[in-house]
PDB file of C-alpha atoms and ligand atoms in Angstrom:
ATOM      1  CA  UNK A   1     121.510 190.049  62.722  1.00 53.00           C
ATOM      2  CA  UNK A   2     123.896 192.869  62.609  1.00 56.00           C
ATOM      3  CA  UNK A   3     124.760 193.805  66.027  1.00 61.00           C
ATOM      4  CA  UNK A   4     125.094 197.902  66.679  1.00 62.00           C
ATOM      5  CA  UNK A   5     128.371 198.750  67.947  1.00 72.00           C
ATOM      6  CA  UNK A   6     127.979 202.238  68.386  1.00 83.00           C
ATOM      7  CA  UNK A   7     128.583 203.837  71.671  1.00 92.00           C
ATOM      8  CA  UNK A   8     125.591 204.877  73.792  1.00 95.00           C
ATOM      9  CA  UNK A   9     125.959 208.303  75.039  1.00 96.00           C
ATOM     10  CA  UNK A  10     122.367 208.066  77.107  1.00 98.00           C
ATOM     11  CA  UNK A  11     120.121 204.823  78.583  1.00 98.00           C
ATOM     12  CA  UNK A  12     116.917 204.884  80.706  1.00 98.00           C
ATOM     13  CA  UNK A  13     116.229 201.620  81.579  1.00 98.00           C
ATOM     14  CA  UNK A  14     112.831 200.418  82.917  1.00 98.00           C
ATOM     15  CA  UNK A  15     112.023 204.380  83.990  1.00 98.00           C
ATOM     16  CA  UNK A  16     108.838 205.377  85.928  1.00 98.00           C
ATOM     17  CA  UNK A  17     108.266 209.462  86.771  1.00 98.00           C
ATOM     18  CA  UNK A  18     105.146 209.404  88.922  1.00 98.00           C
ATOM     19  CA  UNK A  19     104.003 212.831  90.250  1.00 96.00           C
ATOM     20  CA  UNK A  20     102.168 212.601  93.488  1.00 95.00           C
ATOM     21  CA  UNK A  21     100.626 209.473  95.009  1.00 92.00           C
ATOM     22  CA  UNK A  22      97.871 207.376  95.323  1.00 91.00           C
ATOM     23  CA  UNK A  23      94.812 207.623  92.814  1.00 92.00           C
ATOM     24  CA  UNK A  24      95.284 210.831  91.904  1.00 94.00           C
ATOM     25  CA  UNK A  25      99.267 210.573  90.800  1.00 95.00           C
ATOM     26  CA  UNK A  26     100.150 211.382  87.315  1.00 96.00           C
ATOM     27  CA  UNK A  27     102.412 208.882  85.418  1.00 97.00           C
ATOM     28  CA  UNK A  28     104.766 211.392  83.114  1.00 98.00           C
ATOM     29  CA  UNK A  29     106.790 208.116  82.595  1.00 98.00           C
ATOM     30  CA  UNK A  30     105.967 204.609  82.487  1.00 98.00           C
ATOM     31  CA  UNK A  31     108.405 201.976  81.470  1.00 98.00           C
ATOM     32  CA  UNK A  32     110.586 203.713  79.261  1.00 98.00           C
ATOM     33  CA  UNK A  33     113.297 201.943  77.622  1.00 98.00           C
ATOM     34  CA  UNK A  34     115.929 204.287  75.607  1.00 98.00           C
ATOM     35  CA  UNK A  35     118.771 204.155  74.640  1.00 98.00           C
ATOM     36  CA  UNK A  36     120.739 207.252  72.756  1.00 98.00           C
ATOM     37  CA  UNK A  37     123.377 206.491  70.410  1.00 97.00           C
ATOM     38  CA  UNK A  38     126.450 208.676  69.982  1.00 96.00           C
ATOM     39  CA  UNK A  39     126.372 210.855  66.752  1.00 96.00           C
ATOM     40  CA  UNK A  40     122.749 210.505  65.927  1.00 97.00           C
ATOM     41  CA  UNK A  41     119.732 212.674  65.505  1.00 98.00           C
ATOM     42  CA  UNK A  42     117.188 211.416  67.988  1.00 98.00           C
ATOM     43  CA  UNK A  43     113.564 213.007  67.521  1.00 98.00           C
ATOM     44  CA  UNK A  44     111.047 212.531  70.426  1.00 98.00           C
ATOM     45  CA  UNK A  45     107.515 212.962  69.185  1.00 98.00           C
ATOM     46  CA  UNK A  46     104.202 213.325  71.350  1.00 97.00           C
ATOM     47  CA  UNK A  47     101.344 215.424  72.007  1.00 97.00           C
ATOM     48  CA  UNK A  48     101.649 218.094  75.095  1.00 96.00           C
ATOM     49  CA  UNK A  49     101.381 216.321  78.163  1.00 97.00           C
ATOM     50  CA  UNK A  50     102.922 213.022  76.806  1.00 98.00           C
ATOM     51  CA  UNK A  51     106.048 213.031  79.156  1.00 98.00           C
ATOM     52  CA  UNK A  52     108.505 214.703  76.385  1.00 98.00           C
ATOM     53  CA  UNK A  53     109.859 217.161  78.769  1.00 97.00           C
ATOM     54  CA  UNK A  54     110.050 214.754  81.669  1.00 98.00           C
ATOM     55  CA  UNK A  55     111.795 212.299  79.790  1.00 98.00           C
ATOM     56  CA  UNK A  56     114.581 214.959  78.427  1.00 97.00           C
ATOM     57  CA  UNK A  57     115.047 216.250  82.014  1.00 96.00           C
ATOM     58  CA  UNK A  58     115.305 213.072  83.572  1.00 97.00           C
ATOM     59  CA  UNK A  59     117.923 212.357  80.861  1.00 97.00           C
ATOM     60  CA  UNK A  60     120.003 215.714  81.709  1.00 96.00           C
ATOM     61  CA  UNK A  61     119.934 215.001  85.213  1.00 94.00           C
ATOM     62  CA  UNK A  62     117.718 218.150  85.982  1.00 92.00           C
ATOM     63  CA  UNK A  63     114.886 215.947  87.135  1.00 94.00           C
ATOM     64  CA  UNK A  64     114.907 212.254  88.563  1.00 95.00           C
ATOM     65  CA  UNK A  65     112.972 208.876  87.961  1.00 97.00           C
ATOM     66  CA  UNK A  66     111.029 207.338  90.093  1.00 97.00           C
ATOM     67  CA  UNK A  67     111.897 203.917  89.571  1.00 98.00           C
ATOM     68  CA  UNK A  68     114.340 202.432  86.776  1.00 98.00           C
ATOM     69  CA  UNK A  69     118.193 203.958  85.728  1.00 98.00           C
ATOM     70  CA  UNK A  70     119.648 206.790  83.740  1.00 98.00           C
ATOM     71  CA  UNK A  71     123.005 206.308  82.680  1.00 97.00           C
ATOM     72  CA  UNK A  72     124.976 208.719  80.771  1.00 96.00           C
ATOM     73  CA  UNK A  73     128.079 208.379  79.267  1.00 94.00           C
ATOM     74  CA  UNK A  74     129.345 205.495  81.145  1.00 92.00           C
ATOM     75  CA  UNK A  75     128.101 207.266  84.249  1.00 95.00           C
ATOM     76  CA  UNK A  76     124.867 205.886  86.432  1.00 97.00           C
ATOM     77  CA  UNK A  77     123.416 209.128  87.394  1.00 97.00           C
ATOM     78  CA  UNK A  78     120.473 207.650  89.146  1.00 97.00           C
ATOM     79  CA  UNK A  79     121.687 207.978  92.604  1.00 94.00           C
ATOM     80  CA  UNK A  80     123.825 210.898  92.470  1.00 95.00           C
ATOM     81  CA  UNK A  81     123.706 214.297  94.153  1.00 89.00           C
ATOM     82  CA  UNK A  82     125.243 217.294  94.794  1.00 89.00           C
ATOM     83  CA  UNK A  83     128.892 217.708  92.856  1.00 92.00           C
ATOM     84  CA  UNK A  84     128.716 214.661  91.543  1.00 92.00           C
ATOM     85  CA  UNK A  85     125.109 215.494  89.305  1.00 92.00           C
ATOM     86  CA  UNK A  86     126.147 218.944  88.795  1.00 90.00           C
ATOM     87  CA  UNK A  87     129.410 217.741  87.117  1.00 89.00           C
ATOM     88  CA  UNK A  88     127.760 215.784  85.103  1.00 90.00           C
ATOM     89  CA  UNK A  89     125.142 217.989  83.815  1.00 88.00           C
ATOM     90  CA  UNK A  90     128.056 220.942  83.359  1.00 85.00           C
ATOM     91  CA  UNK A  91     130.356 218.560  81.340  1.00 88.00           C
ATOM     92  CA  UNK A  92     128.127 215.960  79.495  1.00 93.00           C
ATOM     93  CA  UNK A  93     124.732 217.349  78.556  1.00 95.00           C
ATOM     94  CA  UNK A  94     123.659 221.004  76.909  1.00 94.00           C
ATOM     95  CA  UNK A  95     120.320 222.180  76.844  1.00 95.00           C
ATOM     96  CA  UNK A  96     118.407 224.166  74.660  1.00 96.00           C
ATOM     97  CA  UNK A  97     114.358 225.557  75.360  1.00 93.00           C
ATOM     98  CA  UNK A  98     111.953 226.829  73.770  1.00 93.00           C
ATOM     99  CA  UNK A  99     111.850 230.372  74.844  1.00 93.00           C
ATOM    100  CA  UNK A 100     115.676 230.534  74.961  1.00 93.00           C
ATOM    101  CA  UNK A 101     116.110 231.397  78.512  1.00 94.00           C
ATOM    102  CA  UNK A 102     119.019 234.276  77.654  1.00 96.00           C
ATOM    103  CA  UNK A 103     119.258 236.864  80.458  1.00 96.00           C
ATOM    104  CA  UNK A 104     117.958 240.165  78.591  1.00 96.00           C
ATOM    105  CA  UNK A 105     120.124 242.460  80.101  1.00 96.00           C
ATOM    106  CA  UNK A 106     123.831 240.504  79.075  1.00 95.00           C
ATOM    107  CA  UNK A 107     124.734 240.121  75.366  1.00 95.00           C
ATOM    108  CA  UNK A 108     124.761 236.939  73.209  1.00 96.00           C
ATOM    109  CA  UNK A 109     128.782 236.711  74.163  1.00 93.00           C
ATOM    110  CA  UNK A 110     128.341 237.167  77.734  1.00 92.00           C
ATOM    111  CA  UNK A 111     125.071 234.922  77.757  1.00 94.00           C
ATOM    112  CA  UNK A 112     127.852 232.307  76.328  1.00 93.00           C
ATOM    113  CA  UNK A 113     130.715 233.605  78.822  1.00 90.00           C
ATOM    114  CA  UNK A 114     127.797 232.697  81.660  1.00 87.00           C
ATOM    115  CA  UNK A 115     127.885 229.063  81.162  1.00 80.00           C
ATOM    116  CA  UNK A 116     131.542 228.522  79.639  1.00 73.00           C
ATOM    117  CA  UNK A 117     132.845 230.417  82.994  1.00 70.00           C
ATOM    118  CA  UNK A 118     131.015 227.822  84.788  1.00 62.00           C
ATOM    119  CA  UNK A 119     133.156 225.593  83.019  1.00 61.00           C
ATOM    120  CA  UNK A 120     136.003 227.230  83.213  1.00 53.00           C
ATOM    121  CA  UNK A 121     136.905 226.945  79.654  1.00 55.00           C
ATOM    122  CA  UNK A 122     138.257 229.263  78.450  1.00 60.00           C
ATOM    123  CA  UNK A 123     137.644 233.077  76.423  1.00 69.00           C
ATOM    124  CA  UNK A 124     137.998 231.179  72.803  1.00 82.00           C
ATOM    125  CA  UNK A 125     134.961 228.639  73.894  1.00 86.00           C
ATOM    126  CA  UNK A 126     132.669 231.443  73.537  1.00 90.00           C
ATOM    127  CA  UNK A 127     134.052 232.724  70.034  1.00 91.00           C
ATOM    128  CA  UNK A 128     134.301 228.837  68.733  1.00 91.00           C
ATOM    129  CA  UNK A 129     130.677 228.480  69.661  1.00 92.00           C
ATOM    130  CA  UNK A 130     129.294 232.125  68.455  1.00 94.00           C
ATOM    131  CA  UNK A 131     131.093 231.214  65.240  1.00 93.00           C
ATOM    132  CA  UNK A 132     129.362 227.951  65.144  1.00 90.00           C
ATOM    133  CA  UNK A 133     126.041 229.332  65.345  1.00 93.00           C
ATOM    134  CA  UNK A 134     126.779 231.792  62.442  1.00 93.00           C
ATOM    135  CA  UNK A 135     126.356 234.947  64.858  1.00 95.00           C
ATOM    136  CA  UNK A 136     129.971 236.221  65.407  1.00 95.00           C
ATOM    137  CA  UNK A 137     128.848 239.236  63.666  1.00 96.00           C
ATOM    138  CA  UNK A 138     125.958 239.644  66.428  1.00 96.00           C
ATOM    139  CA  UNK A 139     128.237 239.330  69.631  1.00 95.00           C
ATOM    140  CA  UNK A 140     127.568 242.671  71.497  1.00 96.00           C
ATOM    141  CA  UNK A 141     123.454 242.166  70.843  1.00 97.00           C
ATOM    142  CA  UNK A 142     121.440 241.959  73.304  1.00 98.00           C
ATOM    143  CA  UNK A 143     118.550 239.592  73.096  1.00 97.00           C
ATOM    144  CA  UNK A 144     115.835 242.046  72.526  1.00 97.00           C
ATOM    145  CA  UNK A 145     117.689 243.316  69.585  1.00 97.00           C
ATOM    146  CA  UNK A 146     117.778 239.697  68.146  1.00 97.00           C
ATOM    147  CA  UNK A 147     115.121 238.302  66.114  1.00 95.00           C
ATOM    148  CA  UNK A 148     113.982 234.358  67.568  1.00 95.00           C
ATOM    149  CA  UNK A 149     115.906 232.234  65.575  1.00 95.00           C
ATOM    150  CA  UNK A 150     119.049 234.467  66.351  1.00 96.00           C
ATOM    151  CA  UNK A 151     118.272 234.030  69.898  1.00 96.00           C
ATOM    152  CA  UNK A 152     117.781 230.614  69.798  1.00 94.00           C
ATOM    153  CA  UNK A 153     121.069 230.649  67.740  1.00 95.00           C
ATOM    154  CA  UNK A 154     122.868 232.250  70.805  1.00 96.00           C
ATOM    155  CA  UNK A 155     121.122 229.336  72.912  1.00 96.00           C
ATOM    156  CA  UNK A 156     122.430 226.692  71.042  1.00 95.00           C
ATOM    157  CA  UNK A 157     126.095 229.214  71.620  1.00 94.00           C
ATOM    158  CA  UNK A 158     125.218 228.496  75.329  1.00 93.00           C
ATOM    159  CA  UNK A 159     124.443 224.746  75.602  1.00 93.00           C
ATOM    160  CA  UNK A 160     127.523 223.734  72.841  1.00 92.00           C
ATOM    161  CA  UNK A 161     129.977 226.095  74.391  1.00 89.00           C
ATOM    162  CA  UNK A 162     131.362 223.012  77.199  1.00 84.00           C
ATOM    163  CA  UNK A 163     131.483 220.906  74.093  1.00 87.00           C
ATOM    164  CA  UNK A 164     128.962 218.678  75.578  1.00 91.00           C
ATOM    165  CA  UNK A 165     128.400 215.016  73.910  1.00 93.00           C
ATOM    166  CA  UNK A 166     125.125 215.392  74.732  1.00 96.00           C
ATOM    167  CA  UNK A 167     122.958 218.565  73.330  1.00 97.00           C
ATOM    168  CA  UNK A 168     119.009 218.117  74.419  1.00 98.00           C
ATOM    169  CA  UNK A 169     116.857 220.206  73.062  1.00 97.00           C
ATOM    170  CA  UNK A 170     113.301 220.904  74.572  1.00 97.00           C
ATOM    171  CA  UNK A 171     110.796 222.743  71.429  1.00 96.00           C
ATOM    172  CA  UNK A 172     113.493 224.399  69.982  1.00 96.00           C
ATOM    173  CA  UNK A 173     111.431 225.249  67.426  1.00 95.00           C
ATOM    174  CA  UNK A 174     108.671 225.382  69.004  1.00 94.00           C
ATOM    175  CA  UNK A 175     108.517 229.653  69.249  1.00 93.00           C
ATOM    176  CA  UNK A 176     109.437 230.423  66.153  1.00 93.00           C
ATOM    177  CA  UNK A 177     107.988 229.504  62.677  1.00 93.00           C
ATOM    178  CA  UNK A 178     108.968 228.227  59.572  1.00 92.00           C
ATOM    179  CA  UNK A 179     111.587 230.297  58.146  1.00 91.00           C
ATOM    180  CA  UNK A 180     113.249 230.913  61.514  1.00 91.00           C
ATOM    181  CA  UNK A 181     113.153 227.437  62.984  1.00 93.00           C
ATOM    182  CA  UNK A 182     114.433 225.587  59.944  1.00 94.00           C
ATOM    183  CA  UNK A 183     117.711 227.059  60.092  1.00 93.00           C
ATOM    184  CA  UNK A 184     117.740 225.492  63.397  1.00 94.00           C
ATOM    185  CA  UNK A 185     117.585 222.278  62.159  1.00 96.00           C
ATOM    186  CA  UNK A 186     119.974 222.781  60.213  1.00 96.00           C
ATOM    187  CA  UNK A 187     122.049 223.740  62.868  1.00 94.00           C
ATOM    188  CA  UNK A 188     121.466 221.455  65.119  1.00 96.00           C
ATOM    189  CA  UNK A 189     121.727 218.424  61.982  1.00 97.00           C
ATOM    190  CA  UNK A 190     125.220 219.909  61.420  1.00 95.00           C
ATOM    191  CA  UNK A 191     126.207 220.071  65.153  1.00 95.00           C
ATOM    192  CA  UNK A 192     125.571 216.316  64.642  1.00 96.00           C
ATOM    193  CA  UNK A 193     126.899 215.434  61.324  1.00 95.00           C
ATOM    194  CA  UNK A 194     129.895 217.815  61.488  1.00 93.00           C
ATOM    195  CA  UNK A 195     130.877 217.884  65.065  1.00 89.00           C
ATOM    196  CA  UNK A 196     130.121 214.620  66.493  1.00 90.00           C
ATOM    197  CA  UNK A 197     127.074 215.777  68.911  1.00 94.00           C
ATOM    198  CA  UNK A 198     124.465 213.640  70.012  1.00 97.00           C
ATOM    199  CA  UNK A 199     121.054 215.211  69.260  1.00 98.00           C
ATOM    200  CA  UNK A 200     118.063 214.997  71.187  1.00 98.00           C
ATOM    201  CA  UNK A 201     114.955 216.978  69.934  1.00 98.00           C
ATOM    202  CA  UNK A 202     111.506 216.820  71.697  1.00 98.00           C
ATOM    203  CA  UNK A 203     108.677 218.021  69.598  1.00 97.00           C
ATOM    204  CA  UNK A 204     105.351 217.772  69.184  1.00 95.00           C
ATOM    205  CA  UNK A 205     105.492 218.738  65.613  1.00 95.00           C
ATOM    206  CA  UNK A 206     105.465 215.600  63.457  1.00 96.00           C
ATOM    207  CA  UNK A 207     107.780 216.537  60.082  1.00 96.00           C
ATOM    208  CA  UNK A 208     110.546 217.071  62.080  1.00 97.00           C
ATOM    209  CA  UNK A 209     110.654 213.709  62.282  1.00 97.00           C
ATOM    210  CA  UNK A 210     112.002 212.879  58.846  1.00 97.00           C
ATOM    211  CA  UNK A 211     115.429 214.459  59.460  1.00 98.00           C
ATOM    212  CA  UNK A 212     116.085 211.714  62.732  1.00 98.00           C
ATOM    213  CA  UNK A 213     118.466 209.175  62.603  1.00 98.00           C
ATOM    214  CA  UNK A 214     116.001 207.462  65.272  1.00 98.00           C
ATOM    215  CA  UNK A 215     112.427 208.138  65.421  1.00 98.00           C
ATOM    216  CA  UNK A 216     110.457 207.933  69.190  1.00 98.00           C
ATOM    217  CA  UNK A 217     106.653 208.448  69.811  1.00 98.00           C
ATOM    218  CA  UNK A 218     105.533 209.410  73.645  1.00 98.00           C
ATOM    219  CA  UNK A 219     102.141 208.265  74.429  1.00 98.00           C
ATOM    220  CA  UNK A 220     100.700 209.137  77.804  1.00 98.00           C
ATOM    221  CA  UNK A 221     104.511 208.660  79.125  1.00 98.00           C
ATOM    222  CA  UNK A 222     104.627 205.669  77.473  1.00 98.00           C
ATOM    223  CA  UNK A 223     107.146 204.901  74.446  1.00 98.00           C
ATOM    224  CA  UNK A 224     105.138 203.223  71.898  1.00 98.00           C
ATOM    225  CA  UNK A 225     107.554 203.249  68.823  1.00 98.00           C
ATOM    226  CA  UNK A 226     111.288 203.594  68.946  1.00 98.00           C
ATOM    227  CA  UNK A 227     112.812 202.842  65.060  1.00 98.00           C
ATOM    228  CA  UNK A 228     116.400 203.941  63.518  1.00 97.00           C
ATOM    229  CA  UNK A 229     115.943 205.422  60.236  1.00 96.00           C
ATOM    230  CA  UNK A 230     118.333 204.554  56.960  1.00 94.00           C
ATOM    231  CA  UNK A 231     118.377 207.774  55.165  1.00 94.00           C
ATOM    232  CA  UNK A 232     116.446 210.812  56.928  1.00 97.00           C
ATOM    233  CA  UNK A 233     115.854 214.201  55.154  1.00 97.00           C
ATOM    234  CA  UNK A 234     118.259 216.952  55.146  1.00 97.00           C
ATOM    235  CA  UNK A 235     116.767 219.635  57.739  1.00 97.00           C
ATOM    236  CA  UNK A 236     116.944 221.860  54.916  1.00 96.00           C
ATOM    237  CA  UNK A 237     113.538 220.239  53.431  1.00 96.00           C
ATOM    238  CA  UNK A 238     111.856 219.761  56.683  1.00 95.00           C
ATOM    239  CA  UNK A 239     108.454 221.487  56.047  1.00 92.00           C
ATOM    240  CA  UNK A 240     105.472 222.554  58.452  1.00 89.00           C
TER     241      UNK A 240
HETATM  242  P1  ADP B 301     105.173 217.347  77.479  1.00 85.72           P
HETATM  243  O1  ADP B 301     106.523 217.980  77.555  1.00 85.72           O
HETATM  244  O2  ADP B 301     105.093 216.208  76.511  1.00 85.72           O
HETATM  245  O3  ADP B 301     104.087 218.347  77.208  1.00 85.72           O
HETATM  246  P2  ADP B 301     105.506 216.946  80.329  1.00 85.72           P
HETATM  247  O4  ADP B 301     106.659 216.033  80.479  1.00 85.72           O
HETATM  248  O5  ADP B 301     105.709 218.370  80.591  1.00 85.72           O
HETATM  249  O6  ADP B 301     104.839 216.699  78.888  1.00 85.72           O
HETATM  250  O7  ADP B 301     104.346 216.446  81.302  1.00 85.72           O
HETATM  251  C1  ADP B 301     103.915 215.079  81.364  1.00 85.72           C
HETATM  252  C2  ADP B 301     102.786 214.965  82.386  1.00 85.72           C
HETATM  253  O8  ADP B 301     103.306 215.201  83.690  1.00 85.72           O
HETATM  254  C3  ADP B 301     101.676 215.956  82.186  1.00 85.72           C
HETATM  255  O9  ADP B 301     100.460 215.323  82.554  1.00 85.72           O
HETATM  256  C4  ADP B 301     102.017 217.068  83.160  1.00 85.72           C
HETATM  257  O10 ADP B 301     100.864 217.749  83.567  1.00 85.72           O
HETATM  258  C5  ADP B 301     102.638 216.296  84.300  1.00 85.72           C
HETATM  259  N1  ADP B 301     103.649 217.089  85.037  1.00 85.72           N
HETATM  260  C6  ADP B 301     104.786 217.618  84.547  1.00 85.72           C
HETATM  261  N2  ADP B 301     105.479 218.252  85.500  1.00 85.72           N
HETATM  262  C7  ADP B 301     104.755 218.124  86.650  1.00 85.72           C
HETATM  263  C8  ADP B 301     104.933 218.558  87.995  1.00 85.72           C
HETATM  264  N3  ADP B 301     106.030 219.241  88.365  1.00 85.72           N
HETATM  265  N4  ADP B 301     103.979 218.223  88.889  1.00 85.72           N
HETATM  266  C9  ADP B 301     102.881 217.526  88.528  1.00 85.72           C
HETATM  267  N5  ADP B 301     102.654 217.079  87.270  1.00 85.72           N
HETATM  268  C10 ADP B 301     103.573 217.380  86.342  1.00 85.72           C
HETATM  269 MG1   MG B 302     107.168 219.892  77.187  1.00 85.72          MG
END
């Protein structure tokens, strides 16, 4: 049996995320085993309510397990707080949502400038990632003068701006339809292929599926399939 020797960039071992106690606490998680690889295209699948978000937040360090580890990079993030989390969440993990989350009132470079200041990189972050996104043309636009996939474009700015191994990415296609949210696949397949980002994508909508390097169903916070894939689709054919 070949043995993988790629690096892991993420790994939840044995988690539990239990809202609540006693009969009436809900199980978001239960026994998930996971483990990211570096480089690859990793899409999430499940129905609303299945634990997606959970699991992607308790990856990022926004939100923590119950029971079982999170490591990331070579970094247990299960027990830390304060500076210690927030470093790692500035430095190793961007995330993208559904509905964007810009601030409407700054522009699509100072939406960037807001998290690369954070991480004190410097001015040239913020063109590097605008250019990345194809929207260097769009810079002094606000949000509401941006159609969805531009502002989801200047999202995926944001969360790639720190150069993060790890880009998670909650619905990000989830507001917008077909001929908008494609070329965010695309984007985000390239981010992968070109640039060397791990790729997380949570979605409830099944084709998407077909351009993963590694496939993952959520059932009631369960995992119950986890398979790499040979030779996925290029994003560009990804249908719905
Ligand atoms: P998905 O993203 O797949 O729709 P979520 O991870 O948001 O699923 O939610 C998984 C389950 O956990 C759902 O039953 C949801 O209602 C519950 N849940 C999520 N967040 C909370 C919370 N803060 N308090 C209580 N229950 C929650
Ligand atoms: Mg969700």
């Amino acid at each position: 049996m070949p043995v993988s020797t790629r690096t892991v960039v993420a790994r939840l071992t044995q988690v539990d995320r239990t809202y609540g106690e006693g009969p009436t606490a809900i199980h978001a998680l239960r026994d998930v085993e996971l483990t990211i690889e570096e480089g690859e295209i990793a899409v999430i699948l499940g129905p609303s309510g299945s634990g997606k978000t959970t699991l992607l937040n308790v990856m990022g360090g926004i939100d923590r397990p119950t029971a079982g580890r999170v490591v990331v990079g070579d970094v247990d993030i299960t027990d830390l707080d304060g500076e210690d989390l927030t470093d790692v969440r500035r430095e190793a993990v961007g995330f993208v949502f559904q509905f964007f989350n810009l601030v409407p009132t700054l522009t699509a470079r100072e939406n960037v400038e807001l998290i690369a200041e954070l991480t004190s990189r410097d001015g040239e972050a913020v063109g590097w990632a605008l250019g990345e996104v194809g929207l260097t043309d769009r810079a002094d636009h606000f949000p509401g003068q941006l159609s969805g996939g531009e502002q989801q474009r200047v999202a995926i700015a944001r969360a790639v701006s720190k150069r993060p191994p790890l880009l998670l990415c909650d619905e990000p296609t989830g507001a917008l339809d077909l001929e908008t949210g494609r070329p965010i696949l695309v984007l985000l397949q390239r981010l992968a292929r070109e640039d060397g980002h791990t790729v997380v994508i949570v979605t409830h909508n099944q084709p998407i599926a077909a351009m993963a390097d590694h496939v993952v169903r959520l059932r009631s916070g369960r995992i119950v399939e986890d398979r790499r894939v040979e030779n996925p689709v290029d994003a560009s054919e990804v249908e719905w």
